[in-house]
Amino acid sequence: MAEDMETKIKNYKTAPFDSRFPNQNQTRNCWQNYLVKTRFHHVDQADLELLTSDFHRCQKAMTAKGGDISVCEWYQRVYQSLCPTSWVTDWDEQRAEGTFPGKI
Amino acid sequence: MAHAAQVGLQDATSPIMEELITFHDHALMIIFLICFLVLYALFLTLTTKLTNTNISDAQEMETVWTTLPAIILVLIALPSLRILYMTDEVNDPSLTIKSIGHQWYWTYEYTDYGGLIFNSYMLPPLFLEPGDLRLLDVDNRVVLPIETPIRMMITSQDVLHSWAVPTLGLKTDAIPGRLNQTTFTATRPGVYYGQCSEICGANHSFMPIVLELIPLKIFEMGPVFTL
């Protein structure tokens, strides 16, 4: 799974067609990818704490969620391709301020 | 670009536009035939010496002039819907470019790999070089590869705008807070022009769009900056 994700990222051209968003309005597509990436990012931060505490738990977390770091990167590539940078900057600022409207 | 006093459509630079031109010719021919028929009937009515003071019912004629228009409408609707669904086909874009409308310029973002972001302002008349097109040329063109499916994401930072390039058959509204997607594949290289197509204030007529389509090999060499 992790290898598939890595090759997928290596061969990344642009955001692929997402059948959940087949129509002209792609606002939700951009939002969803940003949201998911942010959620994964928060999970990765939690894993960092695991790594420093318990080796076995860390191993389990690595194998269970090891692919997630690449998955996290995948969503980042997708929203970088789709979302206007001004939107991303605004959302990053909102997250830093704690006013981000999405559920992370 | 359009030439002076141009009446017809610009030559197509994408397969969809080629279809649209054919459809336009088809629909226009039907319109011309109907107009000619009606004008002829009117002419005959106005120039005849015959009179009939006993016109009552004419069921057969009424049936014909009801079903015939219905058939004509179907003959127009079917190719139209065919092209509409063709524009929505799932294609696998190789490149995503974002186009953001502002008052009164466009920002283009190439962020698939890294980040190339730049503004595109109309060249003011005083800055035109000989050979430049007044009200059409811009300082930074949108450089794109030919024969590649390209996805354009259009939005606006302030008011409504519309990103249009007639030769590619494209016109997509730029709406604040919304991300509109349009896709195209250009069939030949060249420089293609469009103009903002939604009223957006004082300089609505002065924020044109210029695409520079180049061979893929040259596009892949990376951005070439000229001063």
Tab-separated table of C-alpha atoms in Angstrom:
chain	number	residue	atom	x	y	z
A	1	MET	CA	0.000	0.000	0.000
A	2	ALA	CA	2.811	2.389	0.890
A	3	GLU	CA	4.706	1.388	-2.278
A	4	ASP	CA	1.635	1.972	-4.426
A	5	MET	CA	1.241	5.386	-2.901
A	6	GLU	CA	4.890	6.247	-3.509
A	7	THR	CA	4.757	5.275	-7.169
A	8	LYS	CA	1.487	7.109	-7.461
A	9	ILE	CA	3.117	10.256	-6.119
A	10	LYS	CA	6.239	9.791	-8.252
A	11	ASN	CA	4.085	9.543	-11.366
A	12	TYR	CA	1.952	12.513	-10.325
A	13	LYS	CA	1.077	14.694	-13.293
A	14	THR	CA	-1.902	16.586	-12.001
A	15	ALA	CA	-4.997	15.988	-9.907
A	16	PRO	CA	-6.766	13.000	-11.507
A	17	PHE	CA	-10.457	12.821	-12.269
A	18	ASP	CA	-12.428	12.322	-9.049
A	19	SER	CA	-15.778	10.669	-9.702
A	20	ARG	CA	-17.164	12.181	-6.488
A	21	PHE	CA	-16.957	15.554	-8.215
A	22	PRO	CA	-17.866	14.954	-11.851
A	23	ASN	CA	-19.345	18.371	-12.657
A	24	GLN	CA	-18.152	21.863	-13.390
A	25	ASN	CA	-18.212	23.066	-9.798
A	26	GLN	CA	-14.975	21.814	-8.244
A	27	THR	CA	-15.094	23.963	-5.092
A	28	ARG	CA	-15.884	20.953	-2.923
A	29	ASN	CA	-13.092	18.923	-4.535
A	30	CYS	CA	-10.497	21.524	-3.508
A	31	TRP	CA	-12.013	21.921	-0.038
A	32	GLN	CA	-12.259	18.190	0.581
A	33	ASN	CA	-8.630	17.515	-0.369
A	34	TYR	CA	-7.386	20.373	1.819
A	35	LEU	CA	-9.512	19.144	4.717
A	36	VAL	CA	-8.381	15.534	4.397
A	37	LYS	CA	-4.732	16.557	4.125
A	38	THR	CA	-5.071	18.719	7.229
A	39	ARG	CA	-6.697	15.872	9.115
A	40	PHE	CA	-3.904	13.476	8.116
A	41	HIS	CA	-1.299	16.058	9.065
A	42	HIS	CA	-2.742	16.197	12.560
A	43	VAL	CA	-2.661	12.423	12.771
A	44	ASP	CA	1.000	12.405	11.687
A	45	GLN	CA	1.849	14.819	14.475
A	46	ALA	CA	0.280	12.371	16.938
A	47	ASP	CA	2.430	9.567	15.474
A	48	LEU	CA	5.568	11.605	16.116
A	49	GLU	CA	4.741	11.504	19.815
A	50	LEU	CA	4.234	7.744	19.627
A	51	LEU	CA	7.636	7.358	17.978
A	52	THR	CA	9.419	9.023	20.804
A	53	SER	CA	7.698	7.028	23.519
A	54	ASP	CA	7.258	3.314	22.831
A	55	PHE	CA	9.161	1.337	20.157
A	56	HIS	CA	6.526	-1.400	19.673
A	57	ARG	CA	3.657	0.996	19.564
A	58	CYS	CA	5.714	3.101	17.207
A	59	GLN	CA	6.352	0.090	14.970
A	60	LYS	CA	2.651	-0.683	14.889
A	61	ALA	CA	1.877	2.960	14.151
A	62	MET	CA	4.536	3.051	11.424
A	63	THR	CA	3.278	-0.068	9.701
A	64	ALA	CA	-0.359	0.844	10.193
A	65	LYS	CA	0.064	4.484	9.338
A	66	GLY	CA	3.425	4.474	7.577
A	67	GLY	CA	1.721	4.812	4.242
A	68	ASP	CA	-0.263	7.728	5.553
A	69	ILE	CA	2.669	10.087	5.367
A	70	SER	CA	2.711	9.517	1.607
A	71	VAL	CA	-1.067	9.635	1.501
A	72	CYS	CA	-0.851	12.936	3.298
A	73	GLU	CA	1.507	14.128	0.568
A	74	TRP	CA	-0.882	12.886	-2.139
A	75	TYR	CA	-3.752	15.033	-0.837
A	76	GLN	CA	-1.368	17.952	-0.563
A	77	ARG	CA	-0.325	17.589	-4.224
A	78	VAL	CA	-3.982	17.379	-5.255
A	79	TYR	CA	-5.142	20.451	-3.383
A	80	GLN	CA	-2.058	22.349	-4.500
A	81	SER	CA	-3.051	21.582	-8.091
A	82	LEU	CA	-6.697	22.484	-7.660
A	83	CYS	CA	-7.002	25.218	-5.065
A	84	PRO	CA	-6.127	28.865	-5.644
A	85	THR	CA	-3.108	29.694	-3.491
A	86	SER	CA	-4.963	32.615	-1.913
A	87	TRP	CA	-7.598	30.202	-0.588
A	88	VAL	CA	-4.873	27.915	0.822
A	89	THR	CA	-3.084	30.852	2.460
A	90	ASP	CA	-6.325	32.065	4.005
A	91	TRP	CA	-7.185	28.615	5.328
A	92	ASP	CA	-3.667	28.137	6.753
A	93	GLU	CA	-3.982	31.460	8.568
A	94	GLN	CA	-7.417	30.519	9.863
A	95	ARG	CA	-6.068	27.232	11.177
A	96	ALA	CA	-3.245	29.081	12.939
A	97	GLU	CA	-5.747	31.508	14.459
A	98	GLY	CA	-8.204	28.779	15.336
A	99	THR	CA	-10.976	30.236	13.180
A	100	PHE	CA	-10.900	27.516	10.519
A	101	PRO	CA	-14.522	26.536	9.763
A	102	GLY	CA	-13.784	22.951	8.764
A	103	LYS	CA	-13.890	19.986	11.115
A	104	ILE	CA	-10.330	18.705	11.426
B	1	MET	CA	-8.156	36.539	-33.054
B	2	ALA	CA	-11.089	38.174	-34.801
B	3	HIS	CA	-10.409	40.419	-37.763
B	4	ALA	CA	-12.141	43.723	-38.369
B	5	ALA	CA	-15.828	43.494	-39.316
B	6	GLN	CA	-15.771	39.731	-38.749
B	7	VAL	CA	-19.254	38.205	-38.680
B	8	GLY	CA	-18.618	34.471	-38.403
B	9	LEU	CA	-16.906	32.315	-35.807
B	10	GLN	CA	-13.132	32.156	-35.511
B	11	ASP	CA	-11.375	29.045	-36.847
B	12	ALA	CA	-11.392	26.180	-34.381
B	13	THR	CA	-8.353	25.289	-32.316
B	14	SER	CA	-9.926	22.421	-30.414
B	15	PRO	CA	-12.033	19.394	-31.405
B	16	ILE	CA	-15.023	20.674	-29.404
B	17	MET	CA	-14.963	23.979	-31.240
B	18	GLU	CA	-14.883	22.136	-34.554
B	19	GLU	CA	-18.073	20.345	-33.472
B	20	LEU	CA	-19.626	23.620	-32.376
B	21	ILE	CA	-18.904	25.223	-35.745
B	22	THR	CA	-20.527	22.316	-37.573
B	23	PHE	CA	-23.537	22.513	-35.257
B	24	HIS	CA	-23.769	26.257	-35.756
B	25	ASP	CA	-23.782	25.780	-39.549
B	26	HIS	CA	-26.483	23.117	-39.204
B	27	ALA	CA	-28.733	25.248	-36.975
B	28	LEU	CA	-28.185	28.365	-39.068
B	29	MET	CA	-29.130	26.498	-42.254
B	30	ILE	CA	-32.405	25.401	-40.646
B	31	ILE	CA	-33.067	28.974	-39.548
B	32	PHE	CA	-32.373	30.304	-43.059
B	33	LEU	CA	-34.682	27.702	-44.612
B	34	ILE	CA	-37.520	28.556	-42.241
B	35	CYS	CA	-37.049	32.280	-42.765
B	36	PHE	CA	-36.971	31.860	-46.529
B	37	LEU	CA	-40.089	29.680	-46.462
B	38	VAL	CA	-42.006	32.171	-44.340
B	39	LEU	CA	-40.907	35.147	-46.432
B	40	TYR	CA	-41.911	33.321	-49.602
B	41	ALA	CA	-45.329	32.442	-48.178
B	42	LEU	CA	-45.775	36.051	-47.083
B	43	PHE	CA	-44.796	37.271	-50.537
B	44	LEU	CA	-47.306	34.954	-52.174
B	45	THR	CA	-50.026	36.048	-49.754
B	46	LEU	CA	-49.386	39.696	-50.461
B	47	THR	CA	-49.210	39.403	-54.245
B	48	THR	CA	-52.092	37.088	-55.100
B	49	LYS	CA	-55.334	38.192	-56.783
B	50	LEU	CA	-57.201	35.154	-55.431
B	51	THR	CA	-59.512	35.609	-52.481
B	52	ASN	CA	-61.302	33.169	-50.247
B	53	THR	CA	-63.972	34.435	-47.860
B	54	ASN	CA	-64.874	30.979	-46.579
B	55	ILE	CA	-61.880	29.739	-44.701
B	56	SER	CA	-63.031	27.310	-42.029
B	57	ASP	CA	-60.972	24.317	-40.906
B	58	ALA	CA	-57.813	22.819	-42.335
B	59	GLN	CA	-56.962	19.899	-40.101
B	60	GLU	CA	-54.353	18.334	-42.367
B	61	MET	CA	-52.365	21.549	-42.712
B	62	GLU	CA	-52.589	22.200	-38.986
B	63	THR	CA	-51.213	18.712	-38.293
B	64	VAL	CA	-48.320	19.258	-40.691
B	65	TRP	CA	-47.337	22.656	-39.353
B	66	THR	CA	-47.337	21.263	-35.801
B	67	THR	CA	-45.423	18.037	-36.317
B	68	LEU	CA	-42.899	19.477	-38.754
B	69	PRO	CA	-41.595	22.116	-36.288
B	70	ALA	CA	-41.471	19.444	-33.578
B	71	ILE	CA	-39.300	17.286	-35.833
B	72	ILE	CA	-37.104	20.258	-36.709
B	73	LEU	CA	-36.593	21.003	-33.021
B	74	VAL	CA	-35.568	17.422	-32.371
B	75	LEU	CA	-33.107	17.633	-35.269
B	76	ILE	CA	-31.562	20.661	-33.572
B	77	ALA	CA	-31.654	19.311	-30.024
B	78	LEU	CA	-29.966	15.966	-30.691
B	79	PRO	CA	-26.660	17.300	-32.067
B	80	SER	CA	-26.724	20.016	-29.439
B	81	LEU	CA	-27.007	17.545	-26.575
B	82	ARG	CA	-24.383	15.331	-28.190
B	83	ILE	CA	-21.879	18.169	-28.057
B	84	LEU	CA	-22.947	19.155	-24.551
B	85	TYR	CA	-22.187	15.682	-23.254
B	86	MET	CA	-18.972	15.622	-25.249
B	87	THR	CA	-17.716	18.630	-23.279
B	88	ASP	CA	-18.367	16.710	-20.050
B	89	GLU	CA	-16.515	13.568	-21.041
B	90	VAL	CA	-14.073	12.177	-18.514
B	91	ASN	CA	-10.682	13.051	-19.899
B	92	ASP	CA	-7.444	12.612	-18.043
B	93	PRO	CA	-5.858	16.062	-17.886
B	94	SER	CA	-2.060	16.291	-17.922
B	95	LEU	CA	-1.941	19.806	-16.573
B	96	THR	CA	-4.038	21.983	-14.280
B	97	ILE	CA	-3.860	25.766	-14.569
B	98	LYS	CA	-5.750	28.127	-12.312
B	99	SER	CA	-7.094	31.388	-13.649
B	100	ILE	CA	-8.201	33.956	-11.106
B	101	GLY	CA	-10.069	37.058	-12.126
B	102	HIS	CA	-9.432	40.394	-10.496
B	103	GLN	CA	-10.480	43.937	-11.210
B	104	TRP	CA	-8.982	44.285	-13.819
B	105	TYR	CA	-6.461	41.591	-14.657
B	106	TRP	CA	-6.045	37.818	-14.524
B	107	THR	CA	-3.707	35.808	-12.286
B	108	TYR	CA	-2.497	32.466	-13.572
B	109	GLU	CA	-1.169	29.733	-11.306
B	110	TYR	CA	0.792	26.715	-12.475
B	111	THR	CA	1.077	24.669	-9.285
B	112	ASP	CA	1.230	21.019	-10.354
B	113	TYR	CA	4.987	21.068	-9.867
B	114	GLY	CA	6.249	23.884	-7.717
B	115	GLY	CA	4.600	27.251	-8.075
B	116	LEU	CA	4.569	29.616	-11.012
B	117	ILE	CA	2.162	32.446	-10.345
B	118	PHE	CA	1.935	35.628	-12.370
B	119	ASN	CA	-0.440	38.425	-13.299
B	120	SER	CA	-1.562	39.197	-16.812
B	121	TYR	CA	-2.384	42.849	-17.503
B	122	MET	CA	-3.484	44.359	-20.785
B	123	LEU	CA	-0.690	46.323	-22.460
B	124	PRO	CA	-1.524	50.016	-22.076
B	125	PRO	CA	-1.633	51.788	-25.459
B	126	LEU	CA	1.563	53.706	-24.678
B	127	PHE	CA	3.427	50.430	-24.136
B	128	LEU	CA	2.443	48.791	-27.411
B	129	GLU	CA	5.248	47.732	-29.745
B	130	PRO	CA	4.676	47.926	-33.515
B	131	GLY	CA	2.643	44.883	-34.464
B	132	ASP	CA	1.005	44.480	-31.054
B	133	LEU	CA	-2.764	44.348	-30.909
B	134	ARG	CA	-4.462	47.227	-29.128
B	135	LEU	CA	-6.784	46.154	-26.269
B	136	LEU	CA	-5.834	42.514	-26.819
B	137	ASP	CA	-2.153	41.960	-26.078
B	138	VAL	CA	-0.984	41.415	-22.499
B	139	ASP	CA	2.322	41.623	-20.686
B	140	ASN	CA	2.407	37.932	-19.655
B	141	ARG	CA	0.717	35.331	-21.827
B	142	VAL	CA	-0.534	31.959	-20.656
B	143	VAL	CA	1.931	29.515	-22.204
B	144	LEU	CA	0.550	26.026	-22.722
B	145	PRO	CA	1.421	22.846	-24.646
B	146	ILE	CA	-0.576	21.693	-27.667
B	147	GLU	CA	-2.201	18.279	-28.054
B	148	THR	CA	-2.409	17.888	-24.256
B	149	PRO	CA	-5.642	17.711	-22.262
B	150	ILE	CA	-5.531	20.747	-19.999
B	151	ARG	CA	-7.798	21.475	-17.068
B	152	MET	CA	-8.520	25.149	-16.297
B	153	MET	CA	-9.835	26.068	-12.857
B	154	ILE	CA	-11.508	29.458	-12.967
B	155	THR	CA	-12.435	31.645	-10.036
B	156	SER	CA	-12.480	35.261	-9.000
B	157	GLN	CA	-10.992	37.218	-6.167
B	158	ASP	CA	-13.567	40.015	-6.204
B	159	VAL	CA	-16.532	40.345	-8.592
B	160	LEU	CA	-17.898	38.221	-11.420
B	161	HIS	CA	-15.681	37.852	-14.469
B	162	SER	CA	-15.706	35.339	-17.290
B	163	TRP	CA	-12.727	33.647	-18.908
B	164	ALA	CA	-13.339	33.221	-22.613
B	165	VAL	CA	-11.254	32.060	-25.571
B	166	PRO	CA	-13.553	31.796	-28.629
B	167	THR	CA	-11.208	29.803	-30.830
B	168	LEU	CA	-11.133	27.019	-28.243
B	169	GLY	CA	-14.879	27.220	-27.682
B	170	LEU	CA	-14.354	28.213	-24.058
B	171	LYS	CA	-16.272	30.558	-21.833
B	172	THR	CA	-16.410	29.920	-18.114
B	173	ASP	CA	-17.651	32.308	-15.452
B	174	ALA	CA	-15.241	33.374	-12.732
B	175	ILE	CA	-17.299	33.446	-9.553
B	176	PRO	CA	-15.910	34.448	-6.154
B	177	GLY	CA	-15.969	31.530	-3.745
B	178	ARG	CA	-16.529	28.984	-6.500
B	179	LEU	CA	-14.082	26.946	-8.527
B	180	ASN	CA	-15.289	26.252	-12.066
B	181	GLN	CA	-13.607	23.624	-14.168
B	182	THR	CA	-13.249	23.561	-17.936
B	183	THR	CA	-11.048	21.325	-20.053
B	184	PHE	CA	-9.655	21.593	-23.526
B	185	THR	CA	-7.087	20.195	-25.922
B	186	ALA	CA	-5.512	22.554	-28.444
B	187	THR	CA	-4.804	21.032	-31.845
B	188	ARG	CA	-2.340	23.538	-33.237
B	189	PRO	CA	0.233	26.045	-31.950
B	190	GLY	CA	-0.360	29.757	-32.050
B	191	VAL	CA	-1.401	32.824	-30.072
B	192	TYR	CA	-5.089	32.980	-29.228
B	193	TYR	CA	-7.062	35.821	-27.750
B	194	GLY	CA	-10.138	36.246	-25.621
B	195	GLN	CA	-11.751	38.965	-23.556
B	196	CYS	CA	-13.406	39.127	-20.167
B	197	SER	CA	-17.033	38.177	-20.754
B	198	GLU	CA	-18.861	39.294	-17.634
B	199	ILE	CA	-19.320	42.940	-16.754
B	200	CYS	CA	-16.990	43.716	-13.903
B	201	GLY	CA	-16.551	47.455	-13.643
B	202	ALA	CA	-14.788	50.300	-15.358
B	203	ASN	CA	-12.086	48.281	-17.101
B	204	HIS	CA	-14.109	45.220	-17.983
B	205	SER	CA	-13.203	45.693	-21.653
B	206	PHE	CA	-9.522	45.990	-20.798
B	207	MET	CA	-8.582	42.677	-19.201
B	208	PRO	CA	-8.000	40.340	-22.134
B	209	ILE	CA	-6.795	36.748	-22.142
B	210	VAL	CA	-3.919	35.604	-24.333
B	211	LEU	CA	-2.878	31.984	-24.713
B	212	GLU	CA	0.390	31.007	-26.335
B	213	LEU	CA	0.218	27.380	-27.440
B	214	ILE	CA	3.592	25.768	-28.092
B	215	PRO	CA	4.827	22.238	-28.841
B	216	LEU	CA	4.989	19.997	-25.780
B	217	LYS	CA	8.758	19.456	-26.097
B	218	ILE	CA	9.407	23.175	-25.835
B	219	PHE	CA	6.901	23.549	-22.994
B	220	GLU	CA	8.695	20.829	-21.041
B	221	MET	CA	11.970	22.751	-21.269
B	222	GLY	CA	10.597	24.969	-18.547
B	223	PRO	CA	9.724	28.620	-18.221
B	224	VAL	CA	11.716	30.941	-20.447
B	225	PHE	CA	11.756	34.456	-19.153
B	226	THR	CA	12.147	37.332	-21.556
B	227	LEU	CA	12.665	40.884	-20.418
